Rosetta silent file (secondary structure, phi, psi, omega in degrees, C-alpha in Angstrom):
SEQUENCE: XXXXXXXXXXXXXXXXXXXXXXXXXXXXXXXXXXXXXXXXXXXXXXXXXXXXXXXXXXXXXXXXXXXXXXXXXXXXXXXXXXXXXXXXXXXXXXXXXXXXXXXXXXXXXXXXXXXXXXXXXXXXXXXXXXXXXXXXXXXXXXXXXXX
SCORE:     score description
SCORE:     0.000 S_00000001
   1 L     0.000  -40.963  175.193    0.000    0.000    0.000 S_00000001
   2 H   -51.605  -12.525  166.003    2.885    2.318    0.758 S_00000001
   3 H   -56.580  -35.201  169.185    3.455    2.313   -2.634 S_00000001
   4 H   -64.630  -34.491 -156.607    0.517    4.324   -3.493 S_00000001
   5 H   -77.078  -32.708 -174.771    1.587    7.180   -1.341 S_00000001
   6 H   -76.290  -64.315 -158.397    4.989    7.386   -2.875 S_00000001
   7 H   -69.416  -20.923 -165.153    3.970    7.313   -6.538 S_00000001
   8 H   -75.649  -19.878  164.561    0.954    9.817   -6.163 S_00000001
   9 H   -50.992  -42.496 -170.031    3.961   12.049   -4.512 S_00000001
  10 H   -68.158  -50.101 -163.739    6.269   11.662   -7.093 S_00000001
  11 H   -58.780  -29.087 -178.015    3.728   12.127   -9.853 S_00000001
  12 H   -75.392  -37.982  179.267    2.334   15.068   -8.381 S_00000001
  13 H   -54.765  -43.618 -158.743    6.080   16.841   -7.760 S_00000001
  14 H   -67.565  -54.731 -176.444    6.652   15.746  -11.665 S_00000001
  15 H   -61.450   -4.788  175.750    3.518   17.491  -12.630 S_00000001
  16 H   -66.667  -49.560 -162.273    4.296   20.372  -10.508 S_00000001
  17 H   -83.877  -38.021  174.301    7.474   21.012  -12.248 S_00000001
  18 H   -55.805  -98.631  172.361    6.045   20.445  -15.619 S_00000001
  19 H   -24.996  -35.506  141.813    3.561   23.374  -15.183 S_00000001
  20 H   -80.145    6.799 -172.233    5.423   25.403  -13.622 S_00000001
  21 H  -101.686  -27.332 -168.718    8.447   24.870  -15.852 S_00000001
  22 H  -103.671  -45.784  178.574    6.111   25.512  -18.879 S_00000001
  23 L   -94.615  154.409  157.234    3.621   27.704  -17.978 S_00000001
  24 L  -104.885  134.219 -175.214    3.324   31.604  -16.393 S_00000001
  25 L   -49.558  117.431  164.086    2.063   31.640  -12.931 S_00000001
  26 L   127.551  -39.637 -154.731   -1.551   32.888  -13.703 S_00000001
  27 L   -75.814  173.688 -176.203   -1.648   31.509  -17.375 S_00000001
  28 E  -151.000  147.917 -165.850   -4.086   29.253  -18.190 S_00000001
  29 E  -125.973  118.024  175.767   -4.842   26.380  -21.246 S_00000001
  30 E   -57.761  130.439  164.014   -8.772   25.396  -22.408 S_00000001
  31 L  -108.886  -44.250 -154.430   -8.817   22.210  -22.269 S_00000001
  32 L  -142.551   36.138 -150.582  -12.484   21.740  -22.211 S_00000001
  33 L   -48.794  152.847 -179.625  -13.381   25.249  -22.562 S_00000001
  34 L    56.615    7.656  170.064  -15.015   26.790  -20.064 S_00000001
  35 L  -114.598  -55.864  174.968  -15.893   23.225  -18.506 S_00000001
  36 L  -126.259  156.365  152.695  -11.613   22.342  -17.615 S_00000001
  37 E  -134.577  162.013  142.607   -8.833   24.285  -18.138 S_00000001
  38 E   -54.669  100.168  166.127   -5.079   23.729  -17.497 S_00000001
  39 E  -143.236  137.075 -152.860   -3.948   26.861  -15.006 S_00000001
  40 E   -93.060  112.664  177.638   -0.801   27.512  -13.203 S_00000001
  41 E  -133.970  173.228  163.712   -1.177   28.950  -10.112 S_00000001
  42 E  -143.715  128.064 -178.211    0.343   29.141   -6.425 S_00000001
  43 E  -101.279  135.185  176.319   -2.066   29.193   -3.517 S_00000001
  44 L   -93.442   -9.964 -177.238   -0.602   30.526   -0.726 S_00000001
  45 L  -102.679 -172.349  158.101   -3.623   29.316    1.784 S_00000001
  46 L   -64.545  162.897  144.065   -5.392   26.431    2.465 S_00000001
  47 L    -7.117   88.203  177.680   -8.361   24.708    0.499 S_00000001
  48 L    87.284   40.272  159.625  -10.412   27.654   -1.303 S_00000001
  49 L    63.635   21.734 -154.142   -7.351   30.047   -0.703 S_00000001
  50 L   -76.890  156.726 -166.991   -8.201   30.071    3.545 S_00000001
  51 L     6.795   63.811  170.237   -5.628   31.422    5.527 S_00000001
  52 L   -32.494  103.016  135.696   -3.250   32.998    3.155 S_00000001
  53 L   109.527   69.960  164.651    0.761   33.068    3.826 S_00000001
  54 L  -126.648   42.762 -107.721    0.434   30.674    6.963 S_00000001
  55 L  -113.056  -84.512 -176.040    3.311   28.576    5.471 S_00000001
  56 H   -46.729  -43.287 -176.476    4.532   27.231    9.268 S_00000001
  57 H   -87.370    4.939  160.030    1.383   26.434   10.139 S_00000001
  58 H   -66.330  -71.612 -161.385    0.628   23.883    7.211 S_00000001
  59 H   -77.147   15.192  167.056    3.478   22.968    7.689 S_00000001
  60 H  -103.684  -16.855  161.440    3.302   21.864   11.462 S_00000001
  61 H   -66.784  -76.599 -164.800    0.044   20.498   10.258 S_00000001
  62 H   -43.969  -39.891  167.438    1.519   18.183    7.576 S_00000001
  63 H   -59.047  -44.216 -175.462    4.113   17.237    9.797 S_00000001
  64 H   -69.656  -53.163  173.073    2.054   16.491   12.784 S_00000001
  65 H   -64.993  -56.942 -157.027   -0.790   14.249   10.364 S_00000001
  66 H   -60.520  -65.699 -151.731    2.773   12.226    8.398 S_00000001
  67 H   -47.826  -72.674 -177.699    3.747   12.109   12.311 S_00000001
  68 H   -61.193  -11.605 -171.867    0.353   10.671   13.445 S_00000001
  69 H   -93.739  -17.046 -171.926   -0.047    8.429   10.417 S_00000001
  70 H   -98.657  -25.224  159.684    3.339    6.790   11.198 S_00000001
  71 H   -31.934  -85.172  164.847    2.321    6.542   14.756 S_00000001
  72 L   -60.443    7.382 -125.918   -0.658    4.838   14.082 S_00000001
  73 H   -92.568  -45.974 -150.494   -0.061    3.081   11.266 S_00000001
  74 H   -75.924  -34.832  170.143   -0.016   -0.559   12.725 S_00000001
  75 H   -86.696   10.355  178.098   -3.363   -0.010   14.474 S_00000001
  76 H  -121.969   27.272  140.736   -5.388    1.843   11.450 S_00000001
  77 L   -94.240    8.052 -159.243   -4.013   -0.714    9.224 S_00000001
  78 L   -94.481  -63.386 -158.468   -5.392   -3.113   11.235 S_00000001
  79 L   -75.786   25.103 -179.184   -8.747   -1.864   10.150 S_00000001
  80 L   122.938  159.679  123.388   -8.706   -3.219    6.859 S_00000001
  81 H    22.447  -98.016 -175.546   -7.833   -2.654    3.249 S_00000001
  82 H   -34.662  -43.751 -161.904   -9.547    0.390    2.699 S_00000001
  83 H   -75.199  -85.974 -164.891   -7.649    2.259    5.886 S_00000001
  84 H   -25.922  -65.527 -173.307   -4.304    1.040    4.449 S_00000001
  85 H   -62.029  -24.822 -171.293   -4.898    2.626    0.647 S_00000001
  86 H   -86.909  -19.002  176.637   -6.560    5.723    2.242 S_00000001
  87 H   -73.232  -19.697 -172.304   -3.486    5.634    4.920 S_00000001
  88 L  -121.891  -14.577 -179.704   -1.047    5.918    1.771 S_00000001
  89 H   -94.831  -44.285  165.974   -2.872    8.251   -0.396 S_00000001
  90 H   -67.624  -39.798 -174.019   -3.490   10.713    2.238 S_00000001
  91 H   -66.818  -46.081  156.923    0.292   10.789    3.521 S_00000001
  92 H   -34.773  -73.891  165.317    1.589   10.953   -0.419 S_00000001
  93 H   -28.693  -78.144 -177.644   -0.622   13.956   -0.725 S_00000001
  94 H   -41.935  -30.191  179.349    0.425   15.633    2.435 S_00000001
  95 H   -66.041  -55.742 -166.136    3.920   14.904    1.160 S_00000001
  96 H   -43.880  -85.156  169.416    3.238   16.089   -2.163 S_00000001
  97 H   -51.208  -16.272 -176.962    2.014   19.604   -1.030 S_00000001
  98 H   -74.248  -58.703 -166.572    4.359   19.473    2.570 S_00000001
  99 H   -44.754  -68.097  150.466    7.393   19.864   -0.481 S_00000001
 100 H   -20.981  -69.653  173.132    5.573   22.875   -2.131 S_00000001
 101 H   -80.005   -9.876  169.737    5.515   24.823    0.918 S_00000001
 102 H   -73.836  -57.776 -171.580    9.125   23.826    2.219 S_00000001
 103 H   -89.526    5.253  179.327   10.407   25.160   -0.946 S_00000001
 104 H  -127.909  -42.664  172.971    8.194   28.261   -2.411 S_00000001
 105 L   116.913    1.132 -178.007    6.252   28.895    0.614 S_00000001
 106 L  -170.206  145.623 -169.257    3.072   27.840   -1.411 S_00000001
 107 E   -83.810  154.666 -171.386    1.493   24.735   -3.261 S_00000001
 108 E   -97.228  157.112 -172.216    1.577   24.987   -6.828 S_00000001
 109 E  -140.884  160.514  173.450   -2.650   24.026   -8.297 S_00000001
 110 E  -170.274  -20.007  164.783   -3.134   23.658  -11.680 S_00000001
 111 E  -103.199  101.585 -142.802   -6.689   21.688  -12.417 S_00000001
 112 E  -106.869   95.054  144.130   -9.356   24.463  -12.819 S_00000001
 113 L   -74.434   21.387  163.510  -12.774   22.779  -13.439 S_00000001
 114 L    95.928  -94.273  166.697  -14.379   26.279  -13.635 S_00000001
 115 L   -14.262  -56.042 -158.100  -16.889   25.236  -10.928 S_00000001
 116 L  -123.083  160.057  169.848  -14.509   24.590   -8.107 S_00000001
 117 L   -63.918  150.537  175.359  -11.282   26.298   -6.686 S_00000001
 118 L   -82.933  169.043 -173.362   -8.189   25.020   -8.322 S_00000001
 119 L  -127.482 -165.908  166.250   -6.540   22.290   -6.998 S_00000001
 120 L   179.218  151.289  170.057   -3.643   19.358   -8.225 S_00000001
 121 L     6.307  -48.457 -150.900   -2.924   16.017   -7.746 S_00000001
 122 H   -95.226  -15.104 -176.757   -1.508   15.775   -4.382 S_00000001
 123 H   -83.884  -60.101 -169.589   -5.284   18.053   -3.017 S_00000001
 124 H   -71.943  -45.667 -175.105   -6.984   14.621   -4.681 S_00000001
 125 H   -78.773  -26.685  177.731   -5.045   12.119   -2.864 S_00000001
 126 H   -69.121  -15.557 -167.874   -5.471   13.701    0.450 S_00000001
 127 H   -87.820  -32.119 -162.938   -9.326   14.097   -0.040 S_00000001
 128 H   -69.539  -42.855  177.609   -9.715   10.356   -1.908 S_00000001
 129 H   -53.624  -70.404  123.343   -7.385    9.009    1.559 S_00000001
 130 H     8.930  -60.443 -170.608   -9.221   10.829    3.885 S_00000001
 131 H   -54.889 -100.615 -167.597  -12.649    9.001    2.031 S_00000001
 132 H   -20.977  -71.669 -169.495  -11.145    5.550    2.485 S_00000001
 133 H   -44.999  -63.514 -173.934   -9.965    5.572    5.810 S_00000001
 134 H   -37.081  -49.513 -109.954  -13.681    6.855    6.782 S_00000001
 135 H  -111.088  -49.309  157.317  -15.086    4.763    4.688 S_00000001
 136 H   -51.884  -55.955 -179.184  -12.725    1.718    6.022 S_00000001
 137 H   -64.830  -40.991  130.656  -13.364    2.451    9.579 S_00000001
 138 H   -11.493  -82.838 -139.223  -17.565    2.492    9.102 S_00000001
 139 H   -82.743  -27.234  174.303  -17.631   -0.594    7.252 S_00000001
 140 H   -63.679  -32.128 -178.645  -15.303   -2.196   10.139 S_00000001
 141 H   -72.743  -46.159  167.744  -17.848   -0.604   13.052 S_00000001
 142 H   -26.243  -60.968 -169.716  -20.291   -1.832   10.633 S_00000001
 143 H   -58.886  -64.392 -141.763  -18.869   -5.619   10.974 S_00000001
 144 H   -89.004  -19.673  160.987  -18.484   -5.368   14.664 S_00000001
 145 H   -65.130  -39.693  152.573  -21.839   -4.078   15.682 S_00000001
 146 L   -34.935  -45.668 -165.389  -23.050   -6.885   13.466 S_00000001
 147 L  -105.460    0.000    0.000  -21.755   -9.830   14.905 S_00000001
């Protein structure tokens, strides 16, 4: 499972560097217009731009969840499957974006469905991680209330 966590990290830093390597912070490429576009940005906040240029305290968050996830690991892998993949996908994410803010001081976003604030890769594994583990622990409470 640890496996997951690593590659969606790498893949997100590669895709980081591609867009920002290619693109100007700001610019932006129709993909879909006006449904997706490609746009290069750096959020300096949180989720939906929330507490703007608070760069130590993400990062004593990300450190503190990688911390607690490493902690924990042997009993909320214990709780199945689900926990484990959601256990490797959230910490890859936090990783992904933890990198971003060691070095710029902000996460780089780049996949603007219009609709929603952008986001990027490493934003998806923490929310999809996050799912599982819930999703794991429920269906385990699930079992044990059952039987």
């Amino acid at each position: 499972m640890f496996v997951w966590g690593v590659a969606l990290a790498i893949a997100d830093q590669l895709l980081k560097k591609l867009f920002s390597g290619t693109m100007q912070l700001g610019e932006s490429i129709p993909v879909l217009p006006g449904i997706f576009h490609l746009t290069y940005i750096q959020n300096p906040g949180a989720a939906f731009g929330l507490f703007e240029n608070q760069t130590l305290f993400f990062i004593a968050i990300a450190a503190f969840l990688l911390a607690f996830l490493a902690f924990a690991y042997k009993e909320l892998a214990a709780q199945g499957i689900w926990v484990r993949y959601g256990m490797s996908l959230l910490a890859g994410g936090a990783v992904g974006n933890l990198l971003d803010r060691v070095r710029l001081g902000a996460v780089i976003d780049y996949l603007d469905f219009r609709i929603w604030p952008i986001f990027n890769l490493a934003d998806i594994g923490i929310c999809l991680g996050a799912t599982l583990i819930v999703w794991g622990l429920l269906r385990e409470e699930g079992r044990e209330t059952s039987e």
